[in-house]
Short mmCIF file of C-alpha atoms in Angstrom, two decimals:
data_model
loop_
_atom_site.label_atom_id
_atom_site.label_comp_id
_atom_site.label_asym_id
_atom_site.label_seq_id
_atom_site.Cartn_x
_atom_site.Cartn_y
_atom_site.Cartn_z
CA MET A 1 -0.06 -0.35 0.09
CA THR A 2 1.23 3.56 -0.99
CA CYS A 3 0.29 6.10 1.61
CA GLY A 4 0.13 10.01 1.10
CA PHE A 5 0.59 12.10 3.80
CA VAL A 6 0.06 16.05 4.13
CA CYS A 7 1.60 17.87 6.93
CA ASP A 8 2.98 21.49 7.18
CA GLU A 9 4.98 23.47 9.78
CA ARG A 10 2.47 26.22 9.68
CA TYR A 11 -0.75 24.33 10.86
CA PHE A 12 1.65 24.36 13.65
CA TRP A 13 1.16 28.43 14.26
CA HIS A 14 -2.03 28.15 14.07
CA ASP A 15 -3.72 30.20 17.72
CA ALA A 16 -6.92 29.12 18.43
CA ARG A 17 -6.73 31.21 21.70
CA ASP A 18 -9.19 28.58 23.40
CA ALA A 19 -9.19 30.34 27.03
CA GLY A 20 -12.82 28.95 28.37
CA GLY A 21 -14.07 32.26 29.48
CA PRO A 22 -12.43 35.27 31.59
CA TYR A 23 -12.46 33.07 34.80
CA VAL A 24 -10.42 30.40 33.71
CA GLU A 25 -6.27 31.06 34.37
CA ALA A 26 -4.47 30.96 31.34
CA GLY A 27 -2.48 27.94 29.48
CA ALA A 28 -5.57 25.64 29.81
CA GLU A 29 -6.17 25.60 26.37
CA MET A 30 -7.53 22.49 24.82
CA GLU A 31 -7.17 22.91 21.16
CA THR A 32 -2.93 23.49 20.70
CA PRO A 33 -0.51 21.95 18.31
CA VAL A 34 0.55 19.92 20.77
CA SER A 35 -1.23 16.52 20.07
CA ARG A 36 -0.52 16.83 16.51
CA ARG A 37 2.87 17.46 16.62
CA ARG A 38 3.61 14.61 19.12
CA MET A 39 1.41 12.67 16.47
CA LEU A 40 3.76 13.91 13.62
CA ASN A 41 7.41 13.52 15.61
CA LEU A 42 5.62 9.52 16.73
CA LEU A 43 5.60 8.52 12.96
CA SER A 44 8.76 10.00 12.60
CA VAL A 45 10.43 8.04 15.49
CA THR A 46 8.86 4.49 14.96
CA GLY A 47 9.93 5.22 10.92
CA LEU A 48 6.51 5.24 9.63
CA ARG A 49 7.02 8.87 8.59
CA GLN A 50 9.57 7.51 6.05
CA GLN A 51 7.24 5.09 4.65
CA LEU A 52 5.11 7.78 3.89
CA THR A 53 4.26 9.70 0.58
CA ALA A 54 4.74 13.46 0.75
CA ILE A 55 2.36 15.47 -0.43
CA GLU A 56 2.51 19.13 -0.45
CA PRO A 57 -0.42 21.38 0.32
CA VAL A 58 -1.63 23.75 -2.19
CA PRO A 59 -3.71 26.97 -0.62
CA LEU A 60 -6.99 27.06 -2.16
CA ASP A 61 -8.04 30.18 -4.17
CA ARG A 62 -10.84 32.10 -3.56
CA GLU A 63 -13.07 30.42 -6.19
CA ASP A 64 -12.83 27.02 -4.38
CA LEU A 65 -13.37 28.86 -1.22
CA LEU A 66 -17.01 30.35 -2.64
CA ARG A 67 -18.17 27.09 -3.87
CA VAL A 68 -18.95 26.82 0.34
CA HIS A 69 -18.54 29.62 2.35
CA PRO A 70 -20.54 33.62 1.45
CA ALA A 71 -17.95 35.85 -0.21
CA GLU A 72 -18.77 38.16 3.44
CA TYR A 73 -17.75 35.30 6.00
CA LEU A 74 -14.48 35.25 3.95
CA ASP A 75 -14.00 38.27 4.15
CA ARG A 76 -14.75 38.95 7.67
CA PHE A 77 -12.23 36.16 8.55
CA LYS A 78 -9.92 37.74 6.52
CA ALA A 79 -9.86 41.37 7.99
CA GLN A 80 -9.86 39.80 11.23
CA SER A 81 -6.97 37.45 10.74
CA ASP A 82 -5.11 40.54 9.61
CA ALA A 83 -5.95 42.62 12.29
CA GLY A 84 -4.49 40.00 14.94
CA GLY A 85 -7.56 38.00 15.31
CA GLY A 86 -11.46 37.63 16.37
CA THR A 87 -13.39 34.75 16.43
CA MET A 88 -16.10 33.28 13.63
CA GLY A 89 -18.57 31.95 16.54
CA ASP A 90 -18.65 29.68 19.35
CA TYR A 91 -15.78 28.43 20.55
CA ALA A 92 -13.91 29.15 16.98
CA ASP A 93 -11.46 32.21 18.14
CA PHE A 94 -8.05 32.26 16.37
CA GLY A 95 -4.89 34.75 15.97
CA PRO A 96 -2.95 37.08 13.49
CA GLY A 97 -2.29 34.44 10.29
CA SER A 98 -4.89 32.09 11.24
CA TYR A 99 -6.74 32.90 8.07
CA GLU A 100 -4.00 32.20 5.73
CA ILE A 101 -3.51 28.83 7.85
CA ALA A 102 -7.16 27.58 7.22
CA VAL A 103 -6.80 28.27 4.15
CA LEU A 104 -3.74 25.99 3.69
CA ALA A 105 -5.32 23.29 5.80
CA ALA A 106 -7.98 23.01 3.54
CA GLY A 107 -5.94 23.05 0.85
CA GLY A 108 -4.09 20.14 2.49
CA VAL A 109 -6.91 18.12 2.40
CA HIS A 110 -7.67 18.52 -1.04
CA ALA A 111 -3.97 17.91 -1.86
CA ALA A 112 -4.83 14.13 -0.04
CA PHE A 113 -7.98 13.60 -1.63
CA ASP A 114 -6.93 14.44 -5.04
CA ALA A 115 -4.04 12.63 -4.78
CA VAL A 116 -6.32 9.53 -4.14
CA VAL A 117 -8.77 10.41 -6.75
CA THR A 118 -6.14 10.55 -9.30
CA GLY A 119 -4.29 7.03 -8.98
CA GLY A 120 -1.19 8.66 -7.10
CA VAL A 121 -1.30 6.98 -4.14
CA ASP A 122 -3.69 4.50 -2.69
CA THR A 123 -4.81 6.16 0.19
CA ALA A 124 -4.07 9.24 2.25
CA TYR A 125 -3.91 10.71 5.63
CA ALA A 126 -3.85 15.11 6.20
CA LEU A 127 -2.66 15.92 9.35
CA VAL A 128 -4.26 19.55 9.07
CA ARG A 129 -4.85 22.21 11.40
CA PRO A 130 -7.08 23.94 12.05
CA PRO A 131 -10.15 21.29 11.83
CA GLY A 132 -13.10 21.88 9.57
CA HIS A 133 -15.85 19.31 10.34
CA HIS A 134 -17.76 21.87 13.07
CA ALA A 135 -17.61 24.85 10.43
CA GLU A 136 -21.03 25.81 8.69
CA ARG A 137 -21.10 28.03 5.73
CA ASP A 138 -21.46 31.46 7.26
CA ARG A 139 -20.30 30.49 10.54
CA GLY A 140 -17.38 29.05 12.43
CA ARG A 141 -17.93 26.70 15.34
CA GLY A 142 -15.87 24.50 17.77
CA TYR A 143 -12.24 25.30 16.41
CA CYS A 144 -13.12 24.61 12.97
CA LEU A 145 -13.01 28.05 10.91
CA LEU A 146 -13.25 26.47 7.42
CA ALA A 147 -14.98 23.25 6.04
CA ASN A 148 -11.76 21.53 5.05
CA ILE A 149 -13.75 18.64 3.93
CA PRO A 150 -16.83 20.20 1.83
CA LEU A 151 -14.20 22.60 0.79
CA ALA A 152 -12.03 19.56 -0.83
CA LEU A 153 -14.75 17.57 -2.13
CA GLU A 154 -16.29 20.38 -4.25
CA LYS A 155 -12.61 21.36 -5.65
CA LEU A 156 -12.70 17.76 -6.68
CA ARG A 157 -16.29 17.76 -8.45
CA ALA A 158 -15.30 20.86 -10.53
CA GLU A 159 -12.06 19.66 -11.34
CA ARG A 160 -12.35 16.05 -11.63
CA GLY A 161 -16.12 15.07 -11.87
CA THR A 162 -16.21 13.39 -8.78
CA GLY A 163 -19.40 12.27 -8.19
CA ARG A 164 -21.01 10.43 -5.02
CA VAL A 165 -18.81 10.46 -2.09
CA ALA A 166 -19.28 8.89 1.37
CA VAL A 167 -18.33 10.85 4.78
CA ILE A 168 -17.72 8.74 7.39
CA ASP A 169 -16.95 11.16 10.67
CA TRP A 170 -15.72 9.22 14.11
CA ASP A 171 -14.73 12.70 15.79
CA VAL A 172 -16.55 12.21 19.51
CA HIS A 173 -18.28 15.49 18.56
CA HIS A 174 -21.03 15.73 15.57
CA GLY A 175 -19.95 16.79 12.33
CA ASN A 176 -22.69 18.82 12.35
CA GLY A 177 -21.08 21.71 9.70
CA THR A 178 -20.67 18.52 7.08
CA GLN A 179 -23.68 18.02 8.11
CA SER A 180 -25.62 21.49 7.40
CA ILE A 181 -24.00 22.01 4.45
CA TYR A 182 -25.17 18.36 2.65
CA TRP A 183 -28.21 18.28 3.76
CA ASP A 184 -30.09 18.80 0.70
CA ASP A 185 -27.55 17.08 -1.52
CA PRO A 186 -28.27 14.00 -2.66
CA ALA A 187 -24.69 13.03 -3.79
CA THR A 188 -23.19 13.19 -0.14
CA LEU A 189 -23.80 10.41 2.14
CA ALA A 190 -22.71 12.49 5.90
CA ILE A 191 -22.41 9.63 8.61
CA SER A 192 -21.74 11.25 12.23
CA LEU A 193 -20.58 8.70 14.96
CA HIS A 194 -20.14 10.89 18.45
CA GLN A 195 -21.05 10.92 21.35
CA ARG A 196 -24.98 11.75 22.38
CA GLN A 197 -24.94 15.41 23.25
CA LEU A 198 -21.58 16.49 23.43
CA PHE A 199 -20.84 19.02 21.28
CA PRO A 200 -22.98 20.39 19.58
CA TYR A 201 -25.32 19.62 22.23
CA GLU A 202 -28.80 19.95 20.11
CA SER A 203 -28.01 18.39 16.94
CA GLY A 204 -26.84 15.03 16.08
CA THR A 205 -30.33 13.29 16.78
CA VAL A 206 -31.16 10.57 14.98
CA GLY A 207 -34.15 12.02 13.27
CA GLU A 208 -31.46 14.30 11.43
CA ALA A 209 -31.73 12.55 7.74
CA GLY A 210 -31.03 15.25 5.26
CA GLY A 211 -33.75 17.51 3.74
CA THR A 212 -36.20 16.36 0.94
CA PRO A 213 -33.96 16.28 -2.21
CA ALA A 214 -31.16 13.79 0.05
CA LEU A 215 -33.26 12.14 2.88
CA GLY A 216 -31.26 9.43 4.14
CA ARG A 217 -28.16 10.88 3.34
CA THR A 218 -27.69 12.15 6.71
CA VAL A 219 -27.25 9.69 9.16
CA ASN A 220 -26.30 9.94 13.01
CA VAL A 221 -25.23 7.29 15.23
CA PRO A 222 -25.46 9.19 18.99
CA LEU A 223 -23.49 6.96 20.97
CA PRO A 224 -23.72 6.97 25.15
CA ALA A 225 -20.78 8.11 27.36
CA GLY A 226 -18.62 5.19 28.04
CA SER A 227 -18.22 3.25 24.59
CA GLY A 228 -15.89 1.52 23.54
CA VAL A 229 -14.62 -0.75 20.71
CA GLY A 230 -17.85 -3.25 21.00
CA ALA A 231 -20.35 -0.54 20.56
CA TYR A 232 -18.33 1.67 17.66
CA ALA A 233 -18.05 -2.34 15.96
CA TYR A 234 -21.57 -2.92 16.02
CA ALA A 235 -22.74 0.72 14.77
CA PHE A 236 -20.29 0.05 11.93
CA GLU A 237 -21.99 -3.67 11.00
CA ARG A 238 -25.57 -2.34 11.42
CA ILE A 239 -25.28 1.23 10.19
CA VAL A 240 -22.10 2.26 8.64
CA GLU A 241 -21.22 -0.54 6.40
CA PRO A 242 -24.89 -0.96 4.83
CA ALA A 243 -25.39 2.49 4.07
CA VAL A 244 -22.03 3.14 2.92
CA ARG A 245 -22.82 -0.38 0.22
CA ALA A 246 -26.68 0.97 -0.50
CA PHE A 247 -25.18 4.30 -1.44
CA ARG A 248 -21.83 2.82 -3.67
CA PRO A 249 -19.91 6.26 -3.48
CA GLU A 250 -16.92 6.63 -5.76
CA LEU A 251 -15.07 8.42 -2.96
CA ILE A 252 -14.94 7.31 0.80
CA VAL A 253 -13.83 10.01 3.38
CA VAL A 254 -12.90 9.75 6.84
CA ALA A 255 -13.26 12.73 9.07
CA SER A 256 -10.73 11.55 11.44
CA GLY A 257 -11.06 12.66 15.43
CA PHE A 258 -9.06 11.00 17.93
CA ASP A 259 -11.16 12.55 21.10
CA ALA A 260 -12.72 9.42 21.38
CA SER A 261 -10.16 7.49 22.80
CA CYS A 262 -10.28 6.46 26.31
CA LEU A 263 -7.57 9.52 27.31
CA ASP A 264 -9.29 12.35 25.99
CA PRO A 265 -9.98 15.31 28.00
CA MET A 266 -12.78 16.65 25.69
CA GLY A 267 -14.91 13.25 25.24
CA ARG A 268 -15.67 10.36 27.40
CA MET A 269 -15.24 7.10 25.13
CA LEU A 270 -13.42 4.38 25.45
CA LEU A 271 -11.39 3.26 22.11
CA THR A 272 -7.77 2.98 21.90
CA PRO A 273 -5.79 3.10 19.22
CA ALA A 274 -6.11 -0.60 18.39
CA GLY A 275 -9.77 0.33 18.60
CA TYR A 276 -9.32 3.25 15.67
CA ALA A 277 -6.51 0.71 13.87
CA ALA A 278 -9.87 -1.99 14.02
CA LEU A 279 -12.14 1.10 12.32
CA THR A 280 -9.71 1.91 10.01
CA ARG A 281 -9.56 -1.84 8.50
CA ARG A 282 -13.26 -2.30 8.23
CA VAL A 283 -13.41 1.04 6.33
CA MET A 284 -10.41 0.15 4.01
CA ALA A 285 -12.35 -3.25 3.45
CA LEU A 286 -15.40 -1.16 2.57
CA GLY A 287 -13.48 0.38 -0.13
CA ARG A 288 -12.12 -2.24 -1.45
CA GLU A 289 -15.22 -3.83 -2.17
CA LEU A 290 -17.14 -0.84 -3.31
CA SER A 291 -13.56 -0.34 -5.74
CA ALA A 292 -14.02 3.54 -4.06
CA PRO A 293 -10.72 4.79 -2.82
CA VAL A 294 -10.09 6.24 0.79
CA ALA A 295 -8.82 9.32 2.39
CA PHE A 296 -8.69 10.75 5.56
CA ALA A 297 -8.63 14.11 7.19
CA HIS A 298 -7.93 14.77 11.04
CA GLU A 299 -10.29 16.36 13.11
CA GLY A 300 -9.72 16.74 16.59
CA GLY A 301 -8.23 14.82 19.38
CA TYR A 302 -6.65 16.55 23.16
CA SER A 303 -4.77 13.62 24.57
CA PRO A 304 -1.32 14.46 24.39
CA VAL A 305 -0.72 10.86 25.44
CA ALA A 306 -3.34 9.57 22.88
CA VAL A 307 -3.40 11.01 19.74
CA PRO A 308 0.31 10.02 19.43
CA PHE A 309 -0.45 6.15 19.52
CA CYS A 310 -3.80 6.41 18.07
CA GLY A 311 -2.40 8.20 14.72
CA VAL A 312 0.46 5.41 14.34
CA HIS A 313 -1.94 2.59 14.82
CA VAL A 314 -4.14 4.22 11.65
CA LEU A 315 -1.10 5.25 9.85
CA ALA A 316 0.41 1.47 9.88
CA GLU A 317 -3.23 0.42 9.23
CA LEU A 318 -3.12 2.24 5.74
CA LEU A 319 0.41 1.19 5.17
CA GLY A 320 -0.35 -2.76 5.85
CA ALA A 321 1.67 -2.77 8.33
CA ASP A 322 1.57 -3.70 12.05
CA ALA A 323 1.50 -0.85 14.37
CA PRO A 324 5.48 -0.51 15.43
CA VAL A 325 4.47 0.38 19.40
CA ALA A 326 2.07 -0.58 21.95
CA PHE A 327 -0.42 2.47 23.88
CA GLY A 328 2.64 2.82 26.27
CA ASP A 329 1.19 1.81 29.90
CA PHE A 330 -2.31 2.20 28.95
CA GLY A 331 -2.55 -1.21 26.79
CA TYR A 332 -4.69 -3.24 29.77
CA MET A 333 -7.45 -0.41 28.24
CA ASP A 334 -7.98 -2.72 25.36
CA ALA A 335 -9.42 -5.87 27.84
CA LEU A 336 -11.56 -3.85 30.08
CA GLU A 337 -14.71 -5.36 30.42
CA ASP A 338 -16.24 -1.69 29.29
CA GLN A 339 -14.96 -2.63 25.71
CA GLN A 340 -17.56 -4.97 25.10
CA LEU A 341 -21.15 -3.99 24.01
CA ASN A 342 -23.71 -3.39 26.71
CA VAL A 343 -27.30 -3.29 26.39
CA HIS A 344 -27.53 0.39 27.08
CA GLN A 345 -25.41 1.01 23.74
CA ARG A 346 -26.75 -2.11 21.68
CA GLY A 347 -30.25 -0.35 22.36
CA MET A 348 -29.25 3.16 21.51
CA VAL A 349 -27.30 1.72 17.92
CA ASP A 350 -30.63 -0.21 17.38
CA GLN A 351 -32.84 2.93 17.52
CA ALA A 352 -30.19 4.51 15.15
CA GLN A 353 -30.69 1.89 12.53
CA ALA A 354 -34.16 1.87 12.66
CA ALA A 355 -34.39 5.30 11.95
CA ALA A 356 -31.88 5.26 9.05
CA ALA A 357 -34.04 2.39 7.18
CA ARG A 358 -37.08 4.78 8.08
CA HIS A 359 -35.14 7.40 6.02
CA GLY A 360 -34.08 4.98 3.25
CA ALA A 361 -30.35 4.97 3.77
CA LEU A 362 -29.83 1.76 4.40
CA GLY A 363 -30.90 0.46 1.13
#
């Protein structure tokens, strides 16, 4: 397997200014470069980075951005960025120069997707920052300023004629931005597996299934806090895989957040690096079955310990190799009884499956 890899030093220079409010002492920020830089460093130390095919990100141009975001939104973002920073929505603050970095991040996601669509590599991973899956057309949210995946997909569609695309979002937070942008688009299947009512707390229910022309093209799988490998595997078996098979996409993309890990401070899930590797195997097998290339775009993940191991396990899987390192002192978490599917988790997945079937998502 050849696996393309996108990263750029400028991604680590983005200042999210995640202070938490006037009464939170400085230094408690969640969205920092640390977890991603540590992931990059562990890829190098283990030798995996040397096996990856480097792909250079190219900033998107104005025309590319306007396919998703209105001019007023882009102009306001650019003006604030040039003036030293500002905000584009709830939990969407930024510092100087973040406009250009965000445009480069979206360009990096496009470069990864384009490489798999054109056959330059078998698969690809874009390690970018800031993330994008919460960004709506005219509003930033949850550390996301530009909608990286939709921007990349719409450029592919305009320039490569790419048609049906399935987006599988396993970030611990609901992929509200991707959902809202593609709400009425029958050519895009947006599946989000997330911790129920985490962020945004008001979205991500099983009843949200897409607009009239695209009913069933939005699929939400809200999972209870404490879900582990068993719950995610059951959700893939009952919902994700049947929905993608019924949709038959030309391209599968993964919104790869590692904040559903057992050590993440922003979620309460139990996935381990081995669990992420298992999900990756399932996605790659689905891609082979449907002759659809698969590409990954990095989203959330806030544990400086867990994110590097999760990334190494996923990238090793994409290379067709065994993970070169175990999960440090936390390997015992794979054997926890709570990793197994329980009755409550099964019930919530079954509810999501019934809703998806009712809306026609499962064929």
